[in-house]
PDB file of C-alpha atoms and ligand atoms in Angstrom:
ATOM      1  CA  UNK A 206      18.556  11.760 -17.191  1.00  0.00           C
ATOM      2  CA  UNK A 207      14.987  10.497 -16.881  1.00  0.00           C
ATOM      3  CA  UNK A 208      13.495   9.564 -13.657  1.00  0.00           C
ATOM      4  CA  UNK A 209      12.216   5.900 -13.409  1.00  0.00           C
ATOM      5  CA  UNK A 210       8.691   5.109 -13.886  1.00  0.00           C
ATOM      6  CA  UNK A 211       6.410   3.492 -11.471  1.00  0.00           C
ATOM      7  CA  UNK A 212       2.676   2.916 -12.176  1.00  0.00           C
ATOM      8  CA  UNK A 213      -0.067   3.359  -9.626  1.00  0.00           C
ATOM      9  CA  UNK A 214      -3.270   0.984 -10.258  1.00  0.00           C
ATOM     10  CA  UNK A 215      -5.559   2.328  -7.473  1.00  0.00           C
ATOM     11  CA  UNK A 216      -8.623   4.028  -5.997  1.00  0.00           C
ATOM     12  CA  UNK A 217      -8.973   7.774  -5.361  1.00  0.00           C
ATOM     13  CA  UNK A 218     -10.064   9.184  -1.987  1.00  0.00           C
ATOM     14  CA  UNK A 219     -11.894  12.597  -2.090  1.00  0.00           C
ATOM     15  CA  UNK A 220     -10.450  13.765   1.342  1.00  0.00           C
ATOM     16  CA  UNK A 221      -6.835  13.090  -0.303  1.00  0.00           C
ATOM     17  CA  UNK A 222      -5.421  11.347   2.556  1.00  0.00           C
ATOM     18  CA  UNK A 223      -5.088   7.583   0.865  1.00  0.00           C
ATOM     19  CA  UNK A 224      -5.263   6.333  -2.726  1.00  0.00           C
ATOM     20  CA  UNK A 225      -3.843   7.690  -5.743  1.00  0.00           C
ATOM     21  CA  UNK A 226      -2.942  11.468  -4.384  1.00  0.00           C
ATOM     22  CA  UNK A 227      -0.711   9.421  -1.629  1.00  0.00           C
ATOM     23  CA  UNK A 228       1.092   7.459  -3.985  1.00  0.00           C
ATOM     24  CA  UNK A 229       1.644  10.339  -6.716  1.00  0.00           C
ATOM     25  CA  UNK A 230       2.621  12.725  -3.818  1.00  0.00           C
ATOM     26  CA  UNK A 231       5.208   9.754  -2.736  1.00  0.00           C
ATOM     27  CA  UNK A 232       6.449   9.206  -6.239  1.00  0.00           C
ATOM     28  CA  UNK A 233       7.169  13.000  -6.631  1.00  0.00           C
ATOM     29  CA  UNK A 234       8.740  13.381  -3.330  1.00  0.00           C
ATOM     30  CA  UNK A 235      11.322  10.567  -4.004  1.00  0.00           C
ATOM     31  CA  UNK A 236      12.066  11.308  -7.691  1.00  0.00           C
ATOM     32  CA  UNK A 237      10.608   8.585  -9.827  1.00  0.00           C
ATOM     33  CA  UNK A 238       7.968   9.686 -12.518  1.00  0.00           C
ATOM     34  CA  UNK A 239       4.150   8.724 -11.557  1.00  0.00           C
ATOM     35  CA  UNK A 240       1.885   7.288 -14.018  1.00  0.00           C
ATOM     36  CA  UNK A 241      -1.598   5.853 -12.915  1.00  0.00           C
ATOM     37  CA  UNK A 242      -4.861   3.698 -13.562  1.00  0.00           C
ATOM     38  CA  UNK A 243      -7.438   4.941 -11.723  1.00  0.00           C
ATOM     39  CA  UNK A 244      -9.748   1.613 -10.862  1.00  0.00           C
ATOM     40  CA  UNK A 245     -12.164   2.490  -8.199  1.00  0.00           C
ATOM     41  CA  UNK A 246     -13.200   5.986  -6.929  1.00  0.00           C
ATOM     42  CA  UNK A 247     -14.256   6.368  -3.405  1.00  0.00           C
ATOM     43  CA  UNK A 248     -16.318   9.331  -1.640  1.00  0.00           C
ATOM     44  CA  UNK A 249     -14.360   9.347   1.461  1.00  0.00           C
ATOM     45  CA  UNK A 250     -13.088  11.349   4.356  1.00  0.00           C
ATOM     46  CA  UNK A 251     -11.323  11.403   7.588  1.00  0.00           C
ATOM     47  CA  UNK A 252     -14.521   9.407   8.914  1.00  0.00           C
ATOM     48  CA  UNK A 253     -15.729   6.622   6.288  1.00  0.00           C
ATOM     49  CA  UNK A 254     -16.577   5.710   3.121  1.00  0.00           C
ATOM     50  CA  UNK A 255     -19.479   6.414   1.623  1.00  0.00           C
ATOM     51  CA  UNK A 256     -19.855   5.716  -2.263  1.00  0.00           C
ATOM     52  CA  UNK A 257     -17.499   3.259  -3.863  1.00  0.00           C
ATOM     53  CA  UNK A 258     -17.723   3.223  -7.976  1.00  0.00           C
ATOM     54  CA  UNK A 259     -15.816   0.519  -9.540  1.00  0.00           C
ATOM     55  CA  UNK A 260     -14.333   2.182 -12.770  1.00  0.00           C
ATOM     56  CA  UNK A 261     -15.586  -0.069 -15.688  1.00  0.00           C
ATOM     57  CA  UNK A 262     -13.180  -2.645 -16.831  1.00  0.00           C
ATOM     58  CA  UNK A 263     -13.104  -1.314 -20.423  1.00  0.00           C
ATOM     59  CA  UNK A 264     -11.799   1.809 -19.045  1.00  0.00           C
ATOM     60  CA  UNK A 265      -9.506  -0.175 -16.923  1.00  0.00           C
ATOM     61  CA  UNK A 266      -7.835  -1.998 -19.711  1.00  0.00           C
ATOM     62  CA  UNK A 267      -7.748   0.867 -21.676  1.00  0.00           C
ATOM     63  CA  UNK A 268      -5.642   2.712 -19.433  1.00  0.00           C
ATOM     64  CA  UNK A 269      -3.508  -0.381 -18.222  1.00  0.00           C
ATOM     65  CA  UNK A 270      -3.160  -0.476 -22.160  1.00  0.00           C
ATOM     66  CA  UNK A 271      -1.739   3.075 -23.033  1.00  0.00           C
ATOM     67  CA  UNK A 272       0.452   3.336 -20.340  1.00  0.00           C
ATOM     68  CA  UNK A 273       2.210   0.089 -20.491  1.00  0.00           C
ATOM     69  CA  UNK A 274       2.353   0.247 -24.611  1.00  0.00           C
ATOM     70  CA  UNK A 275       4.130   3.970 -23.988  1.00  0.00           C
ATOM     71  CA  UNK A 276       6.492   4.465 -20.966  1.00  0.00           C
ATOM     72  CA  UNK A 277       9.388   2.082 -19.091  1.00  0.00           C
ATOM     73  CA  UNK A 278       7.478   1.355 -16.414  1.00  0.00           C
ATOM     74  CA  UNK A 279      10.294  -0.114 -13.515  1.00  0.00           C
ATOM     75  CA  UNK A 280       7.598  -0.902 -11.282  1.00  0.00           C
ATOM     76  CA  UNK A 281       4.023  -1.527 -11.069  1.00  0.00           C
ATOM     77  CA  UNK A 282       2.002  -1.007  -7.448  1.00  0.00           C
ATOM     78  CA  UNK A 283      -1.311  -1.750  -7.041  1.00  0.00           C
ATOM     79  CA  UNK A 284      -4.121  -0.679  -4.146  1.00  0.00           C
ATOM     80  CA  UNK A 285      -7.474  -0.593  -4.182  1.00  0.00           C
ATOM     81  CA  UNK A 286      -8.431  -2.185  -7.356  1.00  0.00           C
ATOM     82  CA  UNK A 287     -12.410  -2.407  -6.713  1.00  0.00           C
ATOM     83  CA  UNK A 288     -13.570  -5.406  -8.755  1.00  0.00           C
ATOM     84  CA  UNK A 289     -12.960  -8.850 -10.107  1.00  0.00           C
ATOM     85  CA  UNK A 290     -12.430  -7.681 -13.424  1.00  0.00           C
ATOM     86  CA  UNK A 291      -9.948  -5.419 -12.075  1.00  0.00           C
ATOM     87  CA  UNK A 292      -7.676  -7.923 -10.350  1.00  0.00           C
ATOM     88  CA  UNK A 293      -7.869 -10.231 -13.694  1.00  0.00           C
ATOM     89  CA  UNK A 294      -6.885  -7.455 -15.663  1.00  0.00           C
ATOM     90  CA  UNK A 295      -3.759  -6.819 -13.451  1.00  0.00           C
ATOM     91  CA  UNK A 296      -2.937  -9.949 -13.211  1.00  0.00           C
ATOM     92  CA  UNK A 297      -2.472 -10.212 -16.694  1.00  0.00           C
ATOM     93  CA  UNK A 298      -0.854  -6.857 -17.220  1.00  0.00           C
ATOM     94  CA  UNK A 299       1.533  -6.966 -14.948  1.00  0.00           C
ATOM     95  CA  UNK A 300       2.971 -10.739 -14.262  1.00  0.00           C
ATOM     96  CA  UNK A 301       6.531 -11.101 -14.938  1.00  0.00           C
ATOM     97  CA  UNK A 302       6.828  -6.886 -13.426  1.00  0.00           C
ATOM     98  CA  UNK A 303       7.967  -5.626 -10.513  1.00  0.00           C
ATOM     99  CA  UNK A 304       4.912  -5.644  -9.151  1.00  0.00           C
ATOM    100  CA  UNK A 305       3.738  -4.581  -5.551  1.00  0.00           C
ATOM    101  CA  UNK A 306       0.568  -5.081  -4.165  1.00  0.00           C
ATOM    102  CA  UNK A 307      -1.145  -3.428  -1.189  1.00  0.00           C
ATOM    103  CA  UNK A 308      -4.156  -6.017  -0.836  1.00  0.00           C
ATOM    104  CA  UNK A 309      -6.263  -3.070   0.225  1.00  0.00           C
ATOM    105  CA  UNK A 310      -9.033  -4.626   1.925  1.00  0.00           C
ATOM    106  CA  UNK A 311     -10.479  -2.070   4.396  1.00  0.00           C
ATOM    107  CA  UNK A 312      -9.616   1.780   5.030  1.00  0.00           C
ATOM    108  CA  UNK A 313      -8.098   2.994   8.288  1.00  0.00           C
ATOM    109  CA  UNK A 314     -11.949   4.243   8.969  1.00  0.00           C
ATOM    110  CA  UNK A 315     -13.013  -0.007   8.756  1.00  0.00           C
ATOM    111  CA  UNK A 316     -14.593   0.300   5.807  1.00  0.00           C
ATOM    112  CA  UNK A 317     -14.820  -2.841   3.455  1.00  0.00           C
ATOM    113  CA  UNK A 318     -12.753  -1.829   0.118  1.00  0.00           C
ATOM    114  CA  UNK A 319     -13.150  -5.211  -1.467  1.00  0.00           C
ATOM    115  CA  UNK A 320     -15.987  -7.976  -1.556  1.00  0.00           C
ATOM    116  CA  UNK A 321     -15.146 -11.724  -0.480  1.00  0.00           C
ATOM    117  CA  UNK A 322     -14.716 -12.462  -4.502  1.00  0.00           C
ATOM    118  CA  UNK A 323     -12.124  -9.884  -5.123  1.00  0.00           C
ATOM    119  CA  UNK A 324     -10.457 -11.111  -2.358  1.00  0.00           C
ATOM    120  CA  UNK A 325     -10.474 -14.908  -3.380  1.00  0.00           C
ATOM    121  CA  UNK A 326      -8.854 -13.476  -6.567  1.00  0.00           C
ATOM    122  CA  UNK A 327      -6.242 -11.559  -4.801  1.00  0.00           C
ATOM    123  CA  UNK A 328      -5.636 -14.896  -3.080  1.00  0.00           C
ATOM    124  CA  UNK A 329      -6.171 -16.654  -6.155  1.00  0.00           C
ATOM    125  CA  UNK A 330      -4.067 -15.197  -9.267  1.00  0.00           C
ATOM    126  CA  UNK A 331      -2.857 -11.624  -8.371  1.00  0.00           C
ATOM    127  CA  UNK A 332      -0.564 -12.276  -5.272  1.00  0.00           C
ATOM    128  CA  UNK A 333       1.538 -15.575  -7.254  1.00  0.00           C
ATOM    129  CA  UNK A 334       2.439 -13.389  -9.745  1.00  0.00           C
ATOM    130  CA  UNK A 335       3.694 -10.196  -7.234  1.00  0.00           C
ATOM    131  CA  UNK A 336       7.244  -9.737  -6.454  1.00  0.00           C
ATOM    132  CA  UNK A 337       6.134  -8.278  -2.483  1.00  0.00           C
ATOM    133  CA  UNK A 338       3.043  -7.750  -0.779  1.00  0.00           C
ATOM    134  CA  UNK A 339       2.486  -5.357   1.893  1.00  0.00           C
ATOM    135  CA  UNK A 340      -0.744  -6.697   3.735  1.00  0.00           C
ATOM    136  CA  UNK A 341      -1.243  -5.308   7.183  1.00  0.00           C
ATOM    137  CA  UNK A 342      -1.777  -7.784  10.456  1.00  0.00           C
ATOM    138  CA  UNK A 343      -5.949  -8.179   9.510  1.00  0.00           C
ATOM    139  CA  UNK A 344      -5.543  -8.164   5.988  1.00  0.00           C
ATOM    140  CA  UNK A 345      -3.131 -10.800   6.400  1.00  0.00           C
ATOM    141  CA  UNK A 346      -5.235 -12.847   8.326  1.00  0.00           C
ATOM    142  CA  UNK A 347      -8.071 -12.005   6.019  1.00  0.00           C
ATOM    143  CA  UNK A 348      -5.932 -13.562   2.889  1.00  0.00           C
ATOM    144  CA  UNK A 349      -5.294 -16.580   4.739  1.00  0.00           C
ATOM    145  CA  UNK A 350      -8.970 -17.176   5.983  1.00  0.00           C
ATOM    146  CA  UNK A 351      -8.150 -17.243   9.865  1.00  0.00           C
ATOM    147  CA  UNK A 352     -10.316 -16.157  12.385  1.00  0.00           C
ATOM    148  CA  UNK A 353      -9.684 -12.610  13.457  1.00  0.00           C
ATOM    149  CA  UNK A 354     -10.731 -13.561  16.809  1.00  0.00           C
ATOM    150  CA  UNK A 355      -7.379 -15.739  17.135  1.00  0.00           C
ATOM    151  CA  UNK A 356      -4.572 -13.248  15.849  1.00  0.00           C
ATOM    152  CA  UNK A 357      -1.244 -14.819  14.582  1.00  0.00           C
ATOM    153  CA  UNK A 358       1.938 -12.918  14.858  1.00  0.00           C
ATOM    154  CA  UNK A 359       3.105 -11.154  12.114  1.00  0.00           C
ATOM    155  CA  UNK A 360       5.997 -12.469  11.202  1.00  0.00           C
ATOM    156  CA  UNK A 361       3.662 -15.689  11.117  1.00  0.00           C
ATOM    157  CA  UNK A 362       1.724 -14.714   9.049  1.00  0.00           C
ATOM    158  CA  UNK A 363       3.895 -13.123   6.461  1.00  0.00           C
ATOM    159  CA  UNK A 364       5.765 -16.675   6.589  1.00  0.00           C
ATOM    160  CA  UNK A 365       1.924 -18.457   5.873  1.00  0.00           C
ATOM    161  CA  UNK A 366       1.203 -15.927   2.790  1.00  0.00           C
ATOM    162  CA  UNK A 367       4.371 -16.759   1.403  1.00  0.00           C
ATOM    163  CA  UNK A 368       3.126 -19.956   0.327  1.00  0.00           C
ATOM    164  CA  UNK A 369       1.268 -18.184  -2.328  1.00  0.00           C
ATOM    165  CA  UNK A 370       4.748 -17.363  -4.348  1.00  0.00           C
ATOM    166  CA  UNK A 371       5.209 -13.378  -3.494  1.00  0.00           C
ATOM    167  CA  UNK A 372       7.868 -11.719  -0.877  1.00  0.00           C
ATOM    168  CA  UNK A 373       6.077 -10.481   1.917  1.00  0.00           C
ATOM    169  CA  UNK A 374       6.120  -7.744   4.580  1.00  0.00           C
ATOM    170  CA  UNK A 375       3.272  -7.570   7.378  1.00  0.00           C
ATOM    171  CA  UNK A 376       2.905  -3.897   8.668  1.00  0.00           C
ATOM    172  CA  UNK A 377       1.982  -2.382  11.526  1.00  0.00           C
ATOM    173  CA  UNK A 378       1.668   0.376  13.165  1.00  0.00           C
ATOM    174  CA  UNK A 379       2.918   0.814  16.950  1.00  0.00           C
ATOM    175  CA  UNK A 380       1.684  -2.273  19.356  1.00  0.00           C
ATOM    176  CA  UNK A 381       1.076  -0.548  22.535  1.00  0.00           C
ATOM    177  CA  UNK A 382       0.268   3.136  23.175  1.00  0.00           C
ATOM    178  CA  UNK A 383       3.893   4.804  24.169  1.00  0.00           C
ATOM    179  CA  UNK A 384       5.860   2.125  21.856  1.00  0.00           C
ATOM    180  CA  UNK A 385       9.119   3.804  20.532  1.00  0.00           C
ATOM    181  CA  UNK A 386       8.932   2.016  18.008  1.00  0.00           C
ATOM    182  CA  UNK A 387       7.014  -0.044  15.336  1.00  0.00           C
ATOM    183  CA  UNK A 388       7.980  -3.643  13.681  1.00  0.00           C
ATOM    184  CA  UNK A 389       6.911  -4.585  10.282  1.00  0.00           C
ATOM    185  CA  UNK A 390       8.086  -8.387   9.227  1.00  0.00           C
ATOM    186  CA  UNK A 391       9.334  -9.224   6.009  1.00  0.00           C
ATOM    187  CA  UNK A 392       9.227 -12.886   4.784  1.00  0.00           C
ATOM    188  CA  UNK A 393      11.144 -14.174   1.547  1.00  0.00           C
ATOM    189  CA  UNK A 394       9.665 -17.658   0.210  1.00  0.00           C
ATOM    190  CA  UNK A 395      11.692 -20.589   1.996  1.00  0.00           C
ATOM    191  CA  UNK A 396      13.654 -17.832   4.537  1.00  0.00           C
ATOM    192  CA  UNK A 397      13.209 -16.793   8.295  1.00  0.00           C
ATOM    193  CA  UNK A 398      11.115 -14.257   8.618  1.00  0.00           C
ATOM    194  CA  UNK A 399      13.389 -10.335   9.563  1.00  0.00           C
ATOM    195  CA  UNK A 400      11.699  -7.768  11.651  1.00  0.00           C
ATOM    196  CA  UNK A 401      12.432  -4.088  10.114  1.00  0.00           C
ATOM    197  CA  UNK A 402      12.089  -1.449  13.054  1.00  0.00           C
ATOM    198  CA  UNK A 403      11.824   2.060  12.873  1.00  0.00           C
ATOM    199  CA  UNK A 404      10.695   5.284  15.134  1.00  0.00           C
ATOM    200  CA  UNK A 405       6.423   4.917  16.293  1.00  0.00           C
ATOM    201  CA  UNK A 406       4.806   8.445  15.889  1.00  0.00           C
ATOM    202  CA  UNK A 407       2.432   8.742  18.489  1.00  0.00           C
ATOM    203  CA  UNK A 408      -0.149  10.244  16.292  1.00  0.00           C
ATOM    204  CA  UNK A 409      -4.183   9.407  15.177  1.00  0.00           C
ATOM    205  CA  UNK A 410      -3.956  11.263  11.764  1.00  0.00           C
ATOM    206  CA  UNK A 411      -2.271   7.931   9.912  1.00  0.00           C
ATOM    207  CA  UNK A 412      -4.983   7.725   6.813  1.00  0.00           C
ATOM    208  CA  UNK A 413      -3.016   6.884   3.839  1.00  0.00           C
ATOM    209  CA  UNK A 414       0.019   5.171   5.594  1.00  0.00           C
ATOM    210  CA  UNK A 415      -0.250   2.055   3.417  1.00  0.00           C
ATOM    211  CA  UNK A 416      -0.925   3.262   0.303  1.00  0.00           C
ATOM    212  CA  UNK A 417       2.109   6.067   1.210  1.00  0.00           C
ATOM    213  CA  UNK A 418       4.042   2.767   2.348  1.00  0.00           C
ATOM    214  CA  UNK A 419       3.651   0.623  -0.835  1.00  0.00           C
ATOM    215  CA  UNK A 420       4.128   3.517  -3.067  1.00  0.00           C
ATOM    216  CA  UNK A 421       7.676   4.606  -1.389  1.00  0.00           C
ATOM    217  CA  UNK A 422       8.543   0.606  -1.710  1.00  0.00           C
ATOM    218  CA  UNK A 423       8.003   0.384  -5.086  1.00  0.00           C
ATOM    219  CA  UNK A 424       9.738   3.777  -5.974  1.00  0.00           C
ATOM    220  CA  UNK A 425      12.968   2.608  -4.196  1.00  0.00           C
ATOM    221  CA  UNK A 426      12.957  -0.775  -6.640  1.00  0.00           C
ATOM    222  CA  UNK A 427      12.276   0.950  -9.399  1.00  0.00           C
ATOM    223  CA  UNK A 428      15.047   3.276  -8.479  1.00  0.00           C
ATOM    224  CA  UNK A 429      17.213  -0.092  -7.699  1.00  0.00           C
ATOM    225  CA  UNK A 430      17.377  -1.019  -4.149  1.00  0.00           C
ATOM    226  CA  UNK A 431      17.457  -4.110  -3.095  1.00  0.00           C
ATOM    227  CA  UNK A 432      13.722  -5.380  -0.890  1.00  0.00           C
ATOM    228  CA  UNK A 433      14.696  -5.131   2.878  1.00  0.00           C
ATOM    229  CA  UNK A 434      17.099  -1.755   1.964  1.00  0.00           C
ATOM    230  CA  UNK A 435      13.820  -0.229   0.309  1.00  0.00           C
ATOM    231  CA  UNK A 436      11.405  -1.954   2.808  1.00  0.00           C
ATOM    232  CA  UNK A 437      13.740  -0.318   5.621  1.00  0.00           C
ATOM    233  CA  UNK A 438      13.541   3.236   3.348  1.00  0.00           C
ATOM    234  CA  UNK A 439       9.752   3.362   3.077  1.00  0.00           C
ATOM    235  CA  UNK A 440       9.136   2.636   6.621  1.00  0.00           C
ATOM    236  CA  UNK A 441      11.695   5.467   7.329  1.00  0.00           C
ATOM    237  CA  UNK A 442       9.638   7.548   4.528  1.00  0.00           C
ATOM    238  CA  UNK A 443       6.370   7.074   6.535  1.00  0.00           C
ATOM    239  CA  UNK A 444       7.640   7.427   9.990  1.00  0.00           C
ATOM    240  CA  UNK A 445       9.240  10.807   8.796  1.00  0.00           C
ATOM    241  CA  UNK A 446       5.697  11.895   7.128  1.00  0.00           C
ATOM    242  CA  UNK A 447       3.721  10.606  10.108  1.00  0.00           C
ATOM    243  CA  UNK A 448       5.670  13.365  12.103  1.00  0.00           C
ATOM    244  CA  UNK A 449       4.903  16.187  10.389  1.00  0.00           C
ATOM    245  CA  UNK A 450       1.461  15.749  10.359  1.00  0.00           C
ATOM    246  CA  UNK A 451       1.007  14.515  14.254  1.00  0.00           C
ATOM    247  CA  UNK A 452      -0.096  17.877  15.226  1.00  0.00           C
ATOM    248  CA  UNK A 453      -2.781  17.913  12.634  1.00  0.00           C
ATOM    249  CA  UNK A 454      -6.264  18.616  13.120  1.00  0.00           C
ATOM    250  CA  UNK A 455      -7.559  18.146   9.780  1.00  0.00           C
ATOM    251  CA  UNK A 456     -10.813  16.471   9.816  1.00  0.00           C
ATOM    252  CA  UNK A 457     -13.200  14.578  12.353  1.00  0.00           C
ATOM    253  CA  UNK A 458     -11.564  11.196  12.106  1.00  0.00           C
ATOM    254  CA  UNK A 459      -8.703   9.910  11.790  1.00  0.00           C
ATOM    255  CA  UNK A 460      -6.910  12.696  10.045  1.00  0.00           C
ATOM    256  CA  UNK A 461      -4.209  12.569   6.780  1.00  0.00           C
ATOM    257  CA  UNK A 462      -0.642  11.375   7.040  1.00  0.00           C
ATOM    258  CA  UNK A 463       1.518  13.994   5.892  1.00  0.00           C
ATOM    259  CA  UNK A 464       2.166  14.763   1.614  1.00  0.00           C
ATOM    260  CA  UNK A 465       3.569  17.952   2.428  1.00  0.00           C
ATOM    261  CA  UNK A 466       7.436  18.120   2.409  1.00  0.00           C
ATOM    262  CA  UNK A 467       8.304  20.381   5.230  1.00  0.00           C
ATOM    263  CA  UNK A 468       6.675  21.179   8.337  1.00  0.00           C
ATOM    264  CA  UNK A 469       3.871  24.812   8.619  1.00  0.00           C
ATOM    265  CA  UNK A 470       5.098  26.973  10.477  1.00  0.00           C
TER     266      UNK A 470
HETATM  267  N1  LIG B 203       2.254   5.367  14.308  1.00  0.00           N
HETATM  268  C1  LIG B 203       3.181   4.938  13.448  1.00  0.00           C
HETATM  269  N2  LIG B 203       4.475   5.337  13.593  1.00  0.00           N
HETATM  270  C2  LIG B 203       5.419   4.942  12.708  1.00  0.00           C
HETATM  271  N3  LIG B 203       5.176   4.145  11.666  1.00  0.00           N
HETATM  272  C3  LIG B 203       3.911   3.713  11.483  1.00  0.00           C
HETATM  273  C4  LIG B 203       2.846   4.086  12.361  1.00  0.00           C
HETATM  274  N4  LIG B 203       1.702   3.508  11.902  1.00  0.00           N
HETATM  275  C5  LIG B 203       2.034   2.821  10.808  1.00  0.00           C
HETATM  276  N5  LIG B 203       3.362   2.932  10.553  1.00  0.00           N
HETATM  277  C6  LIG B 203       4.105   2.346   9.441  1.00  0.00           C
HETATM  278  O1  LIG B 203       3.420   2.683   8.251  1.00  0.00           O
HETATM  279  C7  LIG B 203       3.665   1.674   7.281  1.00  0.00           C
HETATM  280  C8  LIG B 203       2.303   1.235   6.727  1.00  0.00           C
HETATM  281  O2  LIG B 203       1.728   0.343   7.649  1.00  0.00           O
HETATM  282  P1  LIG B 203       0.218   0.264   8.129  1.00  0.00           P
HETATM  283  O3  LIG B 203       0.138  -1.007   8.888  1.00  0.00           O
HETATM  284  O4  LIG B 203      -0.166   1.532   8.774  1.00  0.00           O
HETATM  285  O5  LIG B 203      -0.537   0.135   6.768  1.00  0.00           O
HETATM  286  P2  LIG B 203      -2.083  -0.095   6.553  1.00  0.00           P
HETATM  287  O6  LIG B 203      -2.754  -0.527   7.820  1.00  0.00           O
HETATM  288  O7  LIG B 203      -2.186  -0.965   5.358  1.00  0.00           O
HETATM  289  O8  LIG B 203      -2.540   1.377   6.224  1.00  0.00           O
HETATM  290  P3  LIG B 203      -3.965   1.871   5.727  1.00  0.00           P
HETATM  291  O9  LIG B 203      -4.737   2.077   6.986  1.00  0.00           O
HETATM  292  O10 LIG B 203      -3.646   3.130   5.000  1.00  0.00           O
HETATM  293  O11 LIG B 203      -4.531   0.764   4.869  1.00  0.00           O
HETATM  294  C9  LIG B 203       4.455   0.573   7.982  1.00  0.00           C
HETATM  295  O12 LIG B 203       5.839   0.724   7.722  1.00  0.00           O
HETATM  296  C10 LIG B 203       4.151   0.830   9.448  1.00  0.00           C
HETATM  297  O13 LIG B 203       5.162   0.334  10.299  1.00  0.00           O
HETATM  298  C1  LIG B 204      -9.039   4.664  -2.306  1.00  0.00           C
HETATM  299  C2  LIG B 204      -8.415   4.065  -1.098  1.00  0.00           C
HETATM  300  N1  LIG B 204      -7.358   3.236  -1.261  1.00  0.00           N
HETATM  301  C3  LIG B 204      -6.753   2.682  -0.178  1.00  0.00           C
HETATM  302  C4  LIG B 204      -7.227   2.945   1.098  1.00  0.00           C
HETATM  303  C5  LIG B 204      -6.569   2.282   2.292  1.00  0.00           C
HETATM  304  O1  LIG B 204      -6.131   3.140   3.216  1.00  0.00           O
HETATM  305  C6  LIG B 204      -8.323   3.820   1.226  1.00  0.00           C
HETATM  306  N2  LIG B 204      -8.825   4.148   2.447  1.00  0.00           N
HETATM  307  N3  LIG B 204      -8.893   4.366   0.121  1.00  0.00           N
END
C-alpha cells in the first residue's frame, strides 16, 4: 500500500538540528512519504545563524510546481519560507490543502528567520488559508503585534490568532525549571481554547523541536487523525525524541533534538 504524502516547504540548517532534515527524519520515522521545497538555506549551528539565502522564487515555483503536478500530496507543512515571494507562492499553492504552518520567525539560537514584510504576509494571506498553525508563545505575540514586554497567556493568544481563519495551537516548552510537564493550547475558530499536556524533558539540546513538532502534526493528518488526537501524538513524538537526546553534548549551544530512533549505547 503506499504511504501518504506530506510536503515540506522549508529552510535547511547546516548543523541538521531544525529545517528540512527534522521534518524528513519525522516523516520517515512515522511512515508517510517526504517530499520537499527547499525555500531558504541557512548556515547555522548549535549557536546562530550566520548566512541566510532566500532560494529564488523561480526555483521556488518550480519545485512547488513538479511536486504538486506529480504526487497525492495529503498534507502540505510549511517553515521557514525566507521571502515575500515565498509566502505568495504558498499561499497560492496550497489554499484549499491541508496545510500546516510553523510561522518560523526566529531559531531557538534568537535569530531573526523572517523580516517584518514576510511576516505581515504570514499575517496577511498565508495563515487564512491554513487548516492549523503552530506558532510558539513570541511568535504568537509577534503575529498579533503585541508588545513582548506584556506577555499574554497562551491559550490567549491562540484564541486572538484565530481571528485570522486557521486552527491554532500555541507551544511551549516547560514553564518553570523542574516542570513535569509542558502545556501547549489548541484553539478552534469560535471554541474554548484545550490545553494538551504531556511529559517536560529537562534538557537544553531542543533545536529543531518545532519544525520536528509541525512535521509529526501534519504526518498524523495526512495519515487521518483527527487535530487534537494528532496535536496530542506530535507532542508525545517530541517529548519522546527530546529524551533521547537530553544527554547530548553535541555542539556549543543549544544542541539537536533527537532524529535518531533508539537511544547509543
Ligand atoms: N523541554 C521540553 N519537554 C517536552 N516537550 C517540549 C519541551 N520543549 C518543547 N516541547 C514541545 O515541543 C513542541 C514544539 O514546541 P516549541 O515551543 O519548542 O517550538 P518552537 O519554539 O517553535 O521550536 P523552535 O525553537 O524549533 O522554533 C511542543 O509540543 C512543546 O510542548
Ligand atoms: C532553517 C530553519 N528552520 C526553522 C528553524 C526554527 O527552529 C531554524 N532554526 N532553522
Amino acid at each position: 500500500m503506499n504511504p501518504p504524502v506530506v510536503l515540506a516547504v522549508a529552510g535547511t540548517d547546516s548543523g541538521g538540528a531544525a529545517g528540512l532534515a527534522a521534518d524528513l527524519a519525522t516523516f520517515s520515522a512515522l511512515g508517510v512519504h517526504g517530499a520537499m521545497v527547499v525555500a531558504a538555506v541557512t548556515a547555522q549551528d548549535t549557536t546562530g545563524v550566520t548566512a541566510i539565502h532566500a532560494v529564488p522564487a523561480d526555483v521556488v515555483a518550480a519545485q512547488l510546481e513538479a511536486v504538486l503536478a506529480d504526487l497525492p500530496v495529503a498534507a502540505v507543512k510549511t517553515g521557514m519560507l525566507g521571502s515575500l515571494e515565498a509566502v505568495a507562492l504558498v499561499t497560492r499553492a496550497c489554499a484549499g490543502r491541508v496545510l500546516v504552518v510553523d510561522p518560523v520567525l526566529r531559531a531557538t539560537s534568537g535569530a531573526d528567520l523572517a523580516t517584518d514584510a514576510v511576516v505581515a504576509a504570514y499575517r496577511d494571506v498565508l495563515l487564512p488559508v491554513a487548516t492549523v498553525i503552530t506558532p510558539n508563545a513570541a511568535e504568537a505575540g509577534g503575529l498579533l503585534g503585541l508588545d513582548s514586554d506584556d506577555p499574554m497567556h497562551p491559550a490567549a493568544l491562540a484564541t486572538g490568532l484565530t481571528g485570522l481563519g486557521p486552527a491554532v495551537v500555541v507551544t511551549g516548552g516547560p514553564e518553570v525549571a523542574g516542570a513535569e510537564t509542558c502545556t501547549d493550547w489548541l484553539a478552534l475558530p469560535g471554541a474554548e481554547p484545550v490545553a494538551i499536556s504531556h511529559p517536560a524533558v529537562a534538557t537544553t539540546n531542543d533545536h529543531g523541536t518545532g519544525c520536528t513538532y509541525s512535521s509529526a502534526l501534519a504526518s498524523y493528518l495526512a495519515l487521518g487523525e483527527d487535530l487534537k488526537t494528532s496535536c496530542a501524538r506530535a507532542a508525545a513524538y517530541v517529548s519522546n525524541q527530546l529524551d533521547i537526546s537530553k544527554t547530548w553534548t553535541l555542539g556549543r549551544g543549544r544542541g539537536p533534538v533527537a532524529h535518531t530512533h533508539k537511544e547509543i549505547a
